PDB file of C-alpha atoms and ligand atoms in Angstrom:
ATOM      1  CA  UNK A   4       9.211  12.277   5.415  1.00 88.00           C
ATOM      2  CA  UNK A   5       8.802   8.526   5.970  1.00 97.00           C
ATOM      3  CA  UNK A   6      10.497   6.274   2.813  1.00 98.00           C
ATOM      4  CA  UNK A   7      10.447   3.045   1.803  1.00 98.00           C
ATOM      5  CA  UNK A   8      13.551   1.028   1.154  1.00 98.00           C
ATOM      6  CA  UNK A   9      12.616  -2.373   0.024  1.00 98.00           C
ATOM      7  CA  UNK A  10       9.762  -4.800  -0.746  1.00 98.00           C
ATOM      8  CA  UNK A  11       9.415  -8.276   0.206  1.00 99.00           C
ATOM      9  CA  UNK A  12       6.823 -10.441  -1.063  1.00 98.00           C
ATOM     10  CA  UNK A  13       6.424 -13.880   0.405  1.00 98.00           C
ATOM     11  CA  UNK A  14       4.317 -16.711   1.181  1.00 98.00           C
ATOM     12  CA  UNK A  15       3.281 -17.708   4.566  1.00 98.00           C
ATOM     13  CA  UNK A  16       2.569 -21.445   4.561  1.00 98.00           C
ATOM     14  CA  UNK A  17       2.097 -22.221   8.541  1.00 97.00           C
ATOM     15  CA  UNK A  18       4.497 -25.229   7.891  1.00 97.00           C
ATOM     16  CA  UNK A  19       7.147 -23.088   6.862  1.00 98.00           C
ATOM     17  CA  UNK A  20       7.076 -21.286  10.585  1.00 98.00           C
ATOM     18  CA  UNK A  21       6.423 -25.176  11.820  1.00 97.00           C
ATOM     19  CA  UNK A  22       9.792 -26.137  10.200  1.00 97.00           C
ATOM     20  CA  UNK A  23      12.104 -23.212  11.918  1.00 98.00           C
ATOM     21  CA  UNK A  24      10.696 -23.527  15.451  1.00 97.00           C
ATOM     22  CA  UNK A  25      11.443 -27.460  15.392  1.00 97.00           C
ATOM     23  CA  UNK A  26      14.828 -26.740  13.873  1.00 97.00           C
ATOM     24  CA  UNK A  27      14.108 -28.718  10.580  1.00 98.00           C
ATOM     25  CA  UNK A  28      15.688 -25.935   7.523  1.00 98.00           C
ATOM     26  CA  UNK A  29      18.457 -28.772   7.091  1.00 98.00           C
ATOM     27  CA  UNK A  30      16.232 -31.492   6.573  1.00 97.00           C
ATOM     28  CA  UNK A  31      16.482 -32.479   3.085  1.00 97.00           C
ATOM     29  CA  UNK A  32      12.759 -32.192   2.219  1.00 95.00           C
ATOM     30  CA  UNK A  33      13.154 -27.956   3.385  1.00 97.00           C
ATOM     31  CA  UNK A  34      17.108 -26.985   2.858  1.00 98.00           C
ATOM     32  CA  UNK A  35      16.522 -25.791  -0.933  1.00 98.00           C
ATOM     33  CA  UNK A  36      13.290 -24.008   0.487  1.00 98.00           C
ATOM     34  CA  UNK A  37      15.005 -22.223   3.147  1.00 98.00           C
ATOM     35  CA  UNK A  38      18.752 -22.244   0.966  1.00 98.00           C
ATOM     36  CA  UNK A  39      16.598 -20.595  -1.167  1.00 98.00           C
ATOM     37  CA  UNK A  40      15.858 -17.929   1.274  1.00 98.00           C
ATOM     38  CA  UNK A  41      19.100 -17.020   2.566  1.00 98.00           C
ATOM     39  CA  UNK A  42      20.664 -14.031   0.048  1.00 98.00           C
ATOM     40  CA  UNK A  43      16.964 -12.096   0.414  1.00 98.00           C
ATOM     41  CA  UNK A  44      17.922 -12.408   4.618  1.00 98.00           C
ATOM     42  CA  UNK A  45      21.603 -12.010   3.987  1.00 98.00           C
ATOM     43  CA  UNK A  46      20.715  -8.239   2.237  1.00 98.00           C
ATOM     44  CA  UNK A  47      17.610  -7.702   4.616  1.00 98.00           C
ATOM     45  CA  UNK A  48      19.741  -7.780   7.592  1.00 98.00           C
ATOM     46  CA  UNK A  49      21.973  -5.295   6.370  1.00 98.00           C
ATOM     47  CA  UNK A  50      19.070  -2.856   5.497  1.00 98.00           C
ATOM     48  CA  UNK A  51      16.738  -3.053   8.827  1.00 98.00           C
ATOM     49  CA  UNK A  52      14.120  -0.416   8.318  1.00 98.00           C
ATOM     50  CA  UNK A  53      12.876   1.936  11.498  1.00 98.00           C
ATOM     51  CA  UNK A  54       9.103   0.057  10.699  1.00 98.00           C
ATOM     52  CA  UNK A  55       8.048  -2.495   8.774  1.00 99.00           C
ATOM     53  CA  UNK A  56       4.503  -2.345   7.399  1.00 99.00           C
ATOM     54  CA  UNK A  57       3.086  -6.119   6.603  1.00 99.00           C
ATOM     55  CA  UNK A  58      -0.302  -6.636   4.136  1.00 99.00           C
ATOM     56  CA  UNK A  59      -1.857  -9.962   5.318  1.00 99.00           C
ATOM     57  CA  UNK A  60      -4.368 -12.021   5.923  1.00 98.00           C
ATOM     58  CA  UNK A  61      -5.878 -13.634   9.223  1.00 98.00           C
ATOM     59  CA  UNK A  62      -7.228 -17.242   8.454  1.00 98.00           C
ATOM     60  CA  UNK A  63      -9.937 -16.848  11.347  1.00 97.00           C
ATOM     61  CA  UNK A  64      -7.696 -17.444  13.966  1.00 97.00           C
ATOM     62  CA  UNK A  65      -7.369 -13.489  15.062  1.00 96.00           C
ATOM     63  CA  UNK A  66     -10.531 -12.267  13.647  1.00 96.00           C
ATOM     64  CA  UNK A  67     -14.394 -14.159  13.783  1.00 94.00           C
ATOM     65  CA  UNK A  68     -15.420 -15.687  10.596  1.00 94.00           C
ATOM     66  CA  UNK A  69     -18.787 -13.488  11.802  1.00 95.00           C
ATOM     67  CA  UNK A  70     -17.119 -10.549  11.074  1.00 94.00           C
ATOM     68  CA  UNK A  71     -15.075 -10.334   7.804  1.00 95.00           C
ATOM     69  CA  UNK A  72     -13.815  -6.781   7.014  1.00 97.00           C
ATOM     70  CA  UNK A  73     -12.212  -6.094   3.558  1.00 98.00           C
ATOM     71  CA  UNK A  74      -9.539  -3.570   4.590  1.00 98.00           C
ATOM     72  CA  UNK A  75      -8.415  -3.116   7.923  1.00 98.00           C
ATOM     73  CA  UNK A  76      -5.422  -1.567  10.288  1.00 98.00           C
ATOM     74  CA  UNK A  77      -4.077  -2.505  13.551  1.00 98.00           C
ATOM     75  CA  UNK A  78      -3.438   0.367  15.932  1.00 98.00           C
ATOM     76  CA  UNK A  79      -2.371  -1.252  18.927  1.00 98.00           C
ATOM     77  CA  UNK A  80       0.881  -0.862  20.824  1.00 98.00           C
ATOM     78  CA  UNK A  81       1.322  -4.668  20.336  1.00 98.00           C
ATOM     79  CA  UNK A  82      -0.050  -7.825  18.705  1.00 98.00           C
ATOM     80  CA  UNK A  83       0.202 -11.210  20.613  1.00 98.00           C
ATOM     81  CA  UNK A  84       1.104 -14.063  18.360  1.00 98.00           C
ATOM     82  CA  UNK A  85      -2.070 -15.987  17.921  1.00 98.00           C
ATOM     83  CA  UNK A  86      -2.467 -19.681  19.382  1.00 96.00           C
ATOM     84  CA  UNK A  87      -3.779 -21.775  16.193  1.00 96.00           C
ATOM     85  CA  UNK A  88      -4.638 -25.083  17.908  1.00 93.00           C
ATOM     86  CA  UNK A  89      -1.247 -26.224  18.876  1.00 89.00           C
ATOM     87  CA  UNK A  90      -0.248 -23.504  21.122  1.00 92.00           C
ATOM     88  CA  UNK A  91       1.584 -20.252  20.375  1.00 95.00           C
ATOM     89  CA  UNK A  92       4.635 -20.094  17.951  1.00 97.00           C
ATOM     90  CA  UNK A  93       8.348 -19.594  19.864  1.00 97.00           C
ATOM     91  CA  UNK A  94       8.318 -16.104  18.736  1.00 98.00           C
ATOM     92  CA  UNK A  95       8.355 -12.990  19.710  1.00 98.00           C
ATOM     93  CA  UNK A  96       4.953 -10.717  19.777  1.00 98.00           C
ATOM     94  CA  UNK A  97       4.844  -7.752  17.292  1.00 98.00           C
ATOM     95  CA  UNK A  98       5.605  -4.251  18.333  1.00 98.00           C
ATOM     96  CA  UNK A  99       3.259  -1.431  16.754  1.00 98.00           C
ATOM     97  CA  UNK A 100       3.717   1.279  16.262  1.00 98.00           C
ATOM     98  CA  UNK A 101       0.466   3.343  16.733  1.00 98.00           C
ATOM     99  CA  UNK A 102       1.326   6.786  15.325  1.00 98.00           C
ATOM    100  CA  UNK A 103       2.161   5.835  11.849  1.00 98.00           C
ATOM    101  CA  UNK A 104      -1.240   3.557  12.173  1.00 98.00           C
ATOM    102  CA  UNK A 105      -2.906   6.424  12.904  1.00 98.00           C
ATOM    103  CA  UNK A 106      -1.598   8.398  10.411  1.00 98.00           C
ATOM    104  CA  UNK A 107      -1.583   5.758   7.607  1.00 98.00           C
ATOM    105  CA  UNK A 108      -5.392   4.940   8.429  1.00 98.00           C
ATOM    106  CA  UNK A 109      -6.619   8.594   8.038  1.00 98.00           C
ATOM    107  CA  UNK A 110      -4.963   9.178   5.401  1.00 98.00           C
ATOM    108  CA  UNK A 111      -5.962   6.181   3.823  1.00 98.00           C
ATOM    109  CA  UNK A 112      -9.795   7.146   4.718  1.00 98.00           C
ATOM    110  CA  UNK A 113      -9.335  10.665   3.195  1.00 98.00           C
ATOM    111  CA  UNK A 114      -8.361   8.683  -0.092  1.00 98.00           C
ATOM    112  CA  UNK A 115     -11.443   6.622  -0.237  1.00 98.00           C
ATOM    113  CA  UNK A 116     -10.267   3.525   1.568  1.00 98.00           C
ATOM    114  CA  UNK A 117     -12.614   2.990   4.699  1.00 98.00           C
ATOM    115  CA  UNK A 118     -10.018   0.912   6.831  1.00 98.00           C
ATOM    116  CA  UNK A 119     -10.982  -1.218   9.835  1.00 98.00           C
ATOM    117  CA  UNK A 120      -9.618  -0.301  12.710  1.00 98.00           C
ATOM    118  CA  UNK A 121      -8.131  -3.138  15.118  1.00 98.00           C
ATOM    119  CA  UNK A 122      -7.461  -1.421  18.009  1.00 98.00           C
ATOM    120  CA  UNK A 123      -6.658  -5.057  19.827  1.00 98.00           C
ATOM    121  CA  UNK A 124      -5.605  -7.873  17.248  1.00 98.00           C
ATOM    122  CA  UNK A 125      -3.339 -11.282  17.573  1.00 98.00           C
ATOM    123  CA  UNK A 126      -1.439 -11.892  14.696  1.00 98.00           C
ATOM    124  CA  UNK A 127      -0.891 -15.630  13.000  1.00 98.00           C
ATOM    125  CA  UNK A 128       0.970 -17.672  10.426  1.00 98.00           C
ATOM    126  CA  UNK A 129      -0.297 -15.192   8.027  1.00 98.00           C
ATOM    127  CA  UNK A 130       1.775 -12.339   9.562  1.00 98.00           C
ATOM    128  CA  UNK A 131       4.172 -14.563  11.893  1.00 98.00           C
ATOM    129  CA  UNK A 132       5.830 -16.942   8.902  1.00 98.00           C
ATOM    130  CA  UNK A 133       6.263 -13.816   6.762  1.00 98.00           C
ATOM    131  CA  UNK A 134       8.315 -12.022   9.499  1.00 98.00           C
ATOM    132  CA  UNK A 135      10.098 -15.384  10.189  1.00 98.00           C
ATOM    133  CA  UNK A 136      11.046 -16.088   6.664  1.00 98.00           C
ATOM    134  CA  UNK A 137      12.383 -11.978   7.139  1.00 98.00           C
ATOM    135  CA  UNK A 138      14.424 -12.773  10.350  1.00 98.00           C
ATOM    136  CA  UNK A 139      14.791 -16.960  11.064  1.00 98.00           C
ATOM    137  CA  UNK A 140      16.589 -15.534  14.364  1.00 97.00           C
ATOM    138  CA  UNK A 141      14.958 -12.674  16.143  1.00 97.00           C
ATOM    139  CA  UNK A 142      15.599 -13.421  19.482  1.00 97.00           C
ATOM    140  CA  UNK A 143      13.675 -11.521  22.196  1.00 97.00           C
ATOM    141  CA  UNK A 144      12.011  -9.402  19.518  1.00 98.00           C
ATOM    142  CA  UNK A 145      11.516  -8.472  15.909  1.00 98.00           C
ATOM    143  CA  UNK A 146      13.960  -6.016  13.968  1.00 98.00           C
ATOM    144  CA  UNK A 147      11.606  -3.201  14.160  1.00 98.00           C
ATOM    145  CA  UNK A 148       8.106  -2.050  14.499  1.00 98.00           C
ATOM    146  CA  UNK A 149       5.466  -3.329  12.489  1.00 99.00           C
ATOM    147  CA  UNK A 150       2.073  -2.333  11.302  1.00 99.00           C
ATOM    148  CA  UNK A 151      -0.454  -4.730  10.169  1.00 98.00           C
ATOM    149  CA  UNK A 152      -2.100  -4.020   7.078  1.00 99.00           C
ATOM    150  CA  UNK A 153      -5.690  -6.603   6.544  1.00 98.00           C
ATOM    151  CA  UNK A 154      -6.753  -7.942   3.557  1.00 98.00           C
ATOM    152  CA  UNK A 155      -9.709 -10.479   3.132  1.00 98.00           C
ATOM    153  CA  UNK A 156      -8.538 -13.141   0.767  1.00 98.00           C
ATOM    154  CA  UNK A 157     -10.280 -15.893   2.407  1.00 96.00           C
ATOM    155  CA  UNK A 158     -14.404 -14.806   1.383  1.00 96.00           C
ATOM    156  CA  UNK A 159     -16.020 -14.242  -1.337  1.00 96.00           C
ATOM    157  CA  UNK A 160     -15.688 -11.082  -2.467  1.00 97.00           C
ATOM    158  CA  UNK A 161     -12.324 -10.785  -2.142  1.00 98.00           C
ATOM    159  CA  UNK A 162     -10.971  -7.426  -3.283  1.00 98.00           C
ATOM    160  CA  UNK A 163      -9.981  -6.953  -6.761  1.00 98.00           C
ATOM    161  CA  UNK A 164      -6.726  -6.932  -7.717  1.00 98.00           C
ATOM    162  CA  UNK A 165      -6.650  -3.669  -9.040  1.00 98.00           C
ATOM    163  CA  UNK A 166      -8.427  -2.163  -5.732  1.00 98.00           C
ATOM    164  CA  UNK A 167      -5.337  -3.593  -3.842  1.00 98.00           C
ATOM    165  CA  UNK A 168      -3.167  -2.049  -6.483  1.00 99.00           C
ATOM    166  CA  UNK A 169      -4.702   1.328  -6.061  1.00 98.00           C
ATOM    167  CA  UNK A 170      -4.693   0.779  -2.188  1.00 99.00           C
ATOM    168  CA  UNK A 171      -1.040   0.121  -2.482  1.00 99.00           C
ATOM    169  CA  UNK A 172      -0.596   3.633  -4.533  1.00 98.00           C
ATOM    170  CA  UNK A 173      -2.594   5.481  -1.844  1.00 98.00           C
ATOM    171  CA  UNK A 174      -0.525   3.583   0.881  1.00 98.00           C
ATOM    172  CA  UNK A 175       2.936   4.829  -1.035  1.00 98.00           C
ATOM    173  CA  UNK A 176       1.222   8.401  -0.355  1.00 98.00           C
ATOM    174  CA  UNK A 177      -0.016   8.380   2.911  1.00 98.00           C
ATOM    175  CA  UNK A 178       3.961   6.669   3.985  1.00 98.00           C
ATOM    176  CA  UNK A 179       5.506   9.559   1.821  1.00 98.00           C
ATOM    177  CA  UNK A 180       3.234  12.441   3.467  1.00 98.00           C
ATOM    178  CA  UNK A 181       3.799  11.154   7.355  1.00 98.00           C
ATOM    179  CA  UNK A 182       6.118  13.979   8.637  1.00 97.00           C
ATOM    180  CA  UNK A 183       8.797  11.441  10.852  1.00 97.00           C
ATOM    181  CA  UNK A 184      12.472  10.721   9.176  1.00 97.00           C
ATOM    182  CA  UNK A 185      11.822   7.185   8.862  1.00 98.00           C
ATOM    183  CA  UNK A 186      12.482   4.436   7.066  1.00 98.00           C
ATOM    184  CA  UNK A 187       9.977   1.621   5.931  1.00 98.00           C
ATOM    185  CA  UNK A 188      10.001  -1.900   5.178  1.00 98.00           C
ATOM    186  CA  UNK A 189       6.802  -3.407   3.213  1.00 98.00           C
ATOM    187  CA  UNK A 190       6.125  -6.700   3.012  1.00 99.00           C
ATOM    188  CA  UNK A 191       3.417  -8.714   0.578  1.00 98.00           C
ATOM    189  CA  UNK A 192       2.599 -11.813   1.997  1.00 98.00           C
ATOM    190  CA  UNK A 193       0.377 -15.203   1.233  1.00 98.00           C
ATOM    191  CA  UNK A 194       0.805 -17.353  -2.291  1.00 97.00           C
ATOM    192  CA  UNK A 195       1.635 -18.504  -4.135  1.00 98.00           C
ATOM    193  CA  UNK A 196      -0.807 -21.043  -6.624  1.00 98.00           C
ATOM    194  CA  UNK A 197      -2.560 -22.912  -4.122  1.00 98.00           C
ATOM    195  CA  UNK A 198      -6.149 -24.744  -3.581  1.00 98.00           C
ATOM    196  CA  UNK A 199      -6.734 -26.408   0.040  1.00 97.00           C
ATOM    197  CA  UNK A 200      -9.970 -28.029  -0.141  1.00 96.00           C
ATOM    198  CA  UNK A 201     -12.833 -28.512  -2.483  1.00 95.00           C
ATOM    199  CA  UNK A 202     -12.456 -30.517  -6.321  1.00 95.00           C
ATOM    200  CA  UNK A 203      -9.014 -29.086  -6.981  1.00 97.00           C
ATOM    201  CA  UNK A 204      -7.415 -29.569  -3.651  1.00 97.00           C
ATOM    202  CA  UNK A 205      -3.758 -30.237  -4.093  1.00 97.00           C
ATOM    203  CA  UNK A 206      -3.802 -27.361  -7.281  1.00 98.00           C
ATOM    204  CA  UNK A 207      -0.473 -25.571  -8.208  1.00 98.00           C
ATOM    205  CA  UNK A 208       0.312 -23.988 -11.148  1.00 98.00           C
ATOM    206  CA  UNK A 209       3.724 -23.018 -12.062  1.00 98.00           C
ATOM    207  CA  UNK A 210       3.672 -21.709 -15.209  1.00 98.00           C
ATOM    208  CA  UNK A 211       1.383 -18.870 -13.626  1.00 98.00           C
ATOM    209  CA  UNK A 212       3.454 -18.635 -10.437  1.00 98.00           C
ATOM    210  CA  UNK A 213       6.345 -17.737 -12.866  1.00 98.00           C
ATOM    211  CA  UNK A 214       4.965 -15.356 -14.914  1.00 98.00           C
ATOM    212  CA  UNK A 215       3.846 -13.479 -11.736  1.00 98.00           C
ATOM    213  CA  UNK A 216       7.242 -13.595 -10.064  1.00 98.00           C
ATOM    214  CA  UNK A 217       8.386 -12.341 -13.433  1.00 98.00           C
ATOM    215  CA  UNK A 218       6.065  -9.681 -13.478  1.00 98.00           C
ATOM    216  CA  UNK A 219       5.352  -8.182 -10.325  1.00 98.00           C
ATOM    217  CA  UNK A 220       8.170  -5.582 -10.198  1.00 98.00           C
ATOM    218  CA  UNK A 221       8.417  -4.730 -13.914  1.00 98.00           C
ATOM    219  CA  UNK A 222       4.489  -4.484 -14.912  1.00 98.00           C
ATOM    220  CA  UNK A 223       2.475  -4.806 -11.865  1.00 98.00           C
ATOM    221  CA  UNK A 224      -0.894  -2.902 -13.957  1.00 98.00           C
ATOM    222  CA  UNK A 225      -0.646  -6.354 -16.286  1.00 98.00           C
ATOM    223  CA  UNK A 226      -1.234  -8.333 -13.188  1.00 98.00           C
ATOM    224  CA  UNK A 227      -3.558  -6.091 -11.629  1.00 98.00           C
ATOM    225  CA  UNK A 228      -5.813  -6.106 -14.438  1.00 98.00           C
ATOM    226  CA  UNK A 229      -6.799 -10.255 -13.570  1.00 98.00           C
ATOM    227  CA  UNK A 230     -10.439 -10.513 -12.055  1.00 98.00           C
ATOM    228  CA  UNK A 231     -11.109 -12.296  -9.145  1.00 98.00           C
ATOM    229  CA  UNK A 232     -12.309 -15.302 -10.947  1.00 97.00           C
ATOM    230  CA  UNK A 233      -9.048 -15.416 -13.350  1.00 98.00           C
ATOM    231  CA  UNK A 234      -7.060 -15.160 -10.295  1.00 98.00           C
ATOM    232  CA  UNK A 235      -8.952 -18.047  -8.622  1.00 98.00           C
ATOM    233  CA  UNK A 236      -8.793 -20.196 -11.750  1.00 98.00           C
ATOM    234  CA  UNK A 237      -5.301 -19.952 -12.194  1.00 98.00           C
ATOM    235  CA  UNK A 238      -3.563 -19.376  -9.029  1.00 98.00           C
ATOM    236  CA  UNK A 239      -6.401 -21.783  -6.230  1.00 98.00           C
ATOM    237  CA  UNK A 240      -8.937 -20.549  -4.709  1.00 97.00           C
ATOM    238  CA  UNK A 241      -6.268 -19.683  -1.681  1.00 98.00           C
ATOM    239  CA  UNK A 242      -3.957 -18.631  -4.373  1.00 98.00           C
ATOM    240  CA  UNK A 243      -6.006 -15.551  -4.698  1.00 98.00           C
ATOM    241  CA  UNK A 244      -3.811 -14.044  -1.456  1.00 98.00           C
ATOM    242  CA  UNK A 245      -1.434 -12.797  -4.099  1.00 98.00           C
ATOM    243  CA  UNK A 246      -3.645  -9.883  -4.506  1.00 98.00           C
ATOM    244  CA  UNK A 247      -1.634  -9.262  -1.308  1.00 99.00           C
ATOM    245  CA  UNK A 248       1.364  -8.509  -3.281  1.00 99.00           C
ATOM    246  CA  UNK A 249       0.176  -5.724  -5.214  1.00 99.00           C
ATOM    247  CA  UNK A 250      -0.325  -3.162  -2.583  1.00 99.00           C
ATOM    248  CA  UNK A 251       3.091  -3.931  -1.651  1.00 99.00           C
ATOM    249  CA  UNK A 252       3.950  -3.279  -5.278  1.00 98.00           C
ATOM    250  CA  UNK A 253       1.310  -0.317  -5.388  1.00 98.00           C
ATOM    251  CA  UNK A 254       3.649   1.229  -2.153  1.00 98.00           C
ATOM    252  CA  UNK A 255       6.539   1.249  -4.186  1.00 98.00           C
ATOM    253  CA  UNK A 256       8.071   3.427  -6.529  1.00 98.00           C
ATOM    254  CA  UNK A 257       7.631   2.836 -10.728  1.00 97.00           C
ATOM    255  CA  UNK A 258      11.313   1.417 -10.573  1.00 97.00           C
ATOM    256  CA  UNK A 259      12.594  -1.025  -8.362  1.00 98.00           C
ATOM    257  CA  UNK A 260      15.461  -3.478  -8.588  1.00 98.00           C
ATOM    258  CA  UNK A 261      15.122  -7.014  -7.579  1.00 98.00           C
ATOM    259  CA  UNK A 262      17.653  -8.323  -5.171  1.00 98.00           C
ATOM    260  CA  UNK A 263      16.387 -12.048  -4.982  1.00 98.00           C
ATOM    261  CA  UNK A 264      13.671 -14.431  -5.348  1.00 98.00           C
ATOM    262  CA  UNK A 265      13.359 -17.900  -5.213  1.00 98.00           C
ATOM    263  CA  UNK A 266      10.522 -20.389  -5.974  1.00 98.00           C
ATOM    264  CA  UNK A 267       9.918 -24.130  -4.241  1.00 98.00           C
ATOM    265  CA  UNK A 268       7.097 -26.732  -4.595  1.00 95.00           C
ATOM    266  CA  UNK A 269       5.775 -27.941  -2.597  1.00 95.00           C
ATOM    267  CA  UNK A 270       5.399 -26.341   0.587  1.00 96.00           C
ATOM    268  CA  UNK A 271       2.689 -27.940   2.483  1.00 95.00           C
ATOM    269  CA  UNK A 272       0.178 -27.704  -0.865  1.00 94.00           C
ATOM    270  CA  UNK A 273       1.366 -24.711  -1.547  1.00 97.00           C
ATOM    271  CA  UNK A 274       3.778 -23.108  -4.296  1.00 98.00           C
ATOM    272  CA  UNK A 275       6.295 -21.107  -1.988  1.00 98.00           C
ATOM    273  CA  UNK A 276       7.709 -17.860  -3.763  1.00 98.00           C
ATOM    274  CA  UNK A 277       9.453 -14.793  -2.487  1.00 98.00           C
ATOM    275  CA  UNK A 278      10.753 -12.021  -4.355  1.00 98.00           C
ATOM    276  CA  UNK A 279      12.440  -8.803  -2.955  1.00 98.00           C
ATOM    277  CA  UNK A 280      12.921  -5.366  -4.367  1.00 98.00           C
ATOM    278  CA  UNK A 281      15.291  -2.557  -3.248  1.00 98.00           C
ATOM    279  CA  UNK A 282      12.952   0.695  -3.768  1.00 98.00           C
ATOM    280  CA  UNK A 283      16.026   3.344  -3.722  1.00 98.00           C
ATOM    281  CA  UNK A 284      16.830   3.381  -7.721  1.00 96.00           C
ATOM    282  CA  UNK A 285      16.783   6.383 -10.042  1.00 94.00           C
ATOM    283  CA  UNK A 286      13.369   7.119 -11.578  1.00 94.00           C
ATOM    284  CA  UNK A 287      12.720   7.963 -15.174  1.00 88.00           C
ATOM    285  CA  UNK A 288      11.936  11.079 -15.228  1.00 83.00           C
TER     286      UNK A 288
HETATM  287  C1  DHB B 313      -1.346 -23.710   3.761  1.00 62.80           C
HETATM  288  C2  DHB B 313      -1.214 -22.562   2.997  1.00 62.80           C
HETATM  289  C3  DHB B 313      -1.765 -21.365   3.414  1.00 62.80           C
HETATM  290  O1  DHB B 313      -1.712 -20.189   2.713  1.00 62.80           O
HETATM  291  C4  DHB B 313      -2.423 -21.310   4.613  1.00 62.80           C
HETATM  292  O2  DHB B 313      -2.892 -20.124   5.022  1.00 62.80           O
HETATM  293  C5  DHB B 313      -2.586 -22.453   5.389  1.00 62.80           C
HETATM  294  C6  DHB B 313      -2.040 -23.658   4.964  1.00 62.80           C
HETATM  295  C7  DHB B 313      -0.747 -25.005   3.333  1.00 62.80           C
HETATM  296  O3  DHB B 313      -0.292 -25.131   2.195  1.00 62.80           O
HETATM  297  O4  DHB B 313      -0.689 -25.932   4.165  1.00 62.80           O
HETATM  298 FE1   FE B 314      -2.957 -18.586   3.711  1.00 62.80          FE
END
């Protein structure tokens, strides 16, 4: 039976990835960002999972604004790094690992959630940063194997927050039931408050951003429970990605102990927040 060990929600602001391949984390505008990062890296790299499994979003740079699915998998044997407009990221390209896509997706279909499949897919900042901000150093490759989970933040309608919750719960399943001795890393990614263009461009909002890093491991129904246009109002319009973090939260079990997180503004426009859980505590019973 596959498990998951930990959680890690983060944002994914493009600059962030911009600001490790140029070697800038000391420069005094980033160090408390990326200070900020270190104990959630310090702990990560002593708990390196067989797979990691990463909800995100592609900002129509892997996938054709013509074609804008809700829910989707990748299946491939491996994910090149998407070129953005200024050339490919120094990193690594992703590993899959197509049996556990496989299994997750039908699964996942037999519970209601009619995934796309991505049977070819390059991955960007969305996907890229988070795994970055994971592992600043990877070398040749990635710590381990990674799944891409798709989520359309980025067009109206977005999923509901409580859909991605209950996709998160049917994810936790379909990991649990998949027969391999594995271990699992999950990662949330995108947030947090955030607005790029339009009348509110430039719009963060911290007193939300805190209540939802307070919340998200103790009472994630409370958050799941905000409607699209609450989310949008009080988060951005691009703020919405946190629905991202719920089926990370959904995966998990009803317990889980933080080991960091750490908030920084601004990132870019963007409020920057991570928050990791360790998913191996005792249950209630
Ligand atoms: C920024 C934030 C994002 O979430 C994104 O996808 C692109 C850019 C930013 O703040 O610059
Ligand atoms: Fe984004």
């Amino acid at each position: 039976m596959a498990e998951v060990i930990w959680g890690l929600a983060t944002s994914h602001v493009p600059s962030i990835g911009a600001a490790m391949d140029r070697g800038r984390t000391e420069d005094p505008n980033w160090k408390d960002l990326f200070d900020g990062y270190a104990p959630a890296q310090a702990w990560l790299a002593e708990h390196r999972p067989d797979v990691a499994i990463v909800v995100y979003n592609d900002h129509a740079n892997g996938i054709d604004l013509d074609i804008v699915p809700t829910f989707g998998i990748g299946t491939a044997e491996r994910y090149r790094v998407a070129d953005e407009g200024f050339g490919q990221r120094p990193v690594p390209d992703v590993v899959g690992d197509p049996d556990l896509s496989l299994h997750l997706l039908e699964s996942l279909v037999d519970e209601g959630f009619d995934l796309t499949v991505f049977q070819e897919l390059d991955v960007d900042h969305g996907l890229t940063v988070p795994l970055s901000v994971w592992t600043p150093d990877p070398g040749d490759a990635w710590p381990c194997p990674v799944v891409p989970l798709l989520v359309n933040v980025i067009q109206y309608p977005q999923p509901t927050a409580a859909r991605c919750y209950a996709l998160g719960q049917a994810l936790g399943r379909a990991i649990a039931s998949y027969p391999e001795d594995v271990t699992v890393g999950i990662l949330g990614t995108g947030g947090m408050s955030h607005q790029l263009a339009g009348a509110r461009a430039g719009f963060i909002n911290p007193e939300f951003d805190t209540m939802w890093l307070d919340t998200i491991g103790t009472d994630p129904v409370r958050l799941a429970a905000l409607s699209r246009e609450e989310l949008i109002r009080q988060a951005g319009s691009e703020g919405i990605e946190l629905i991202m973090w719920l089926i990370m939260r959904g995966a998990m079990n009803e317990q889980v102990a933080r080991v960091h997180s750490h908030y920084f503004l601004p990132a870019s426009n963007t409020a920057a927040g991570i928050a990791l859980f360790d998913n191996r505590v005792p249950q209630p019973a």
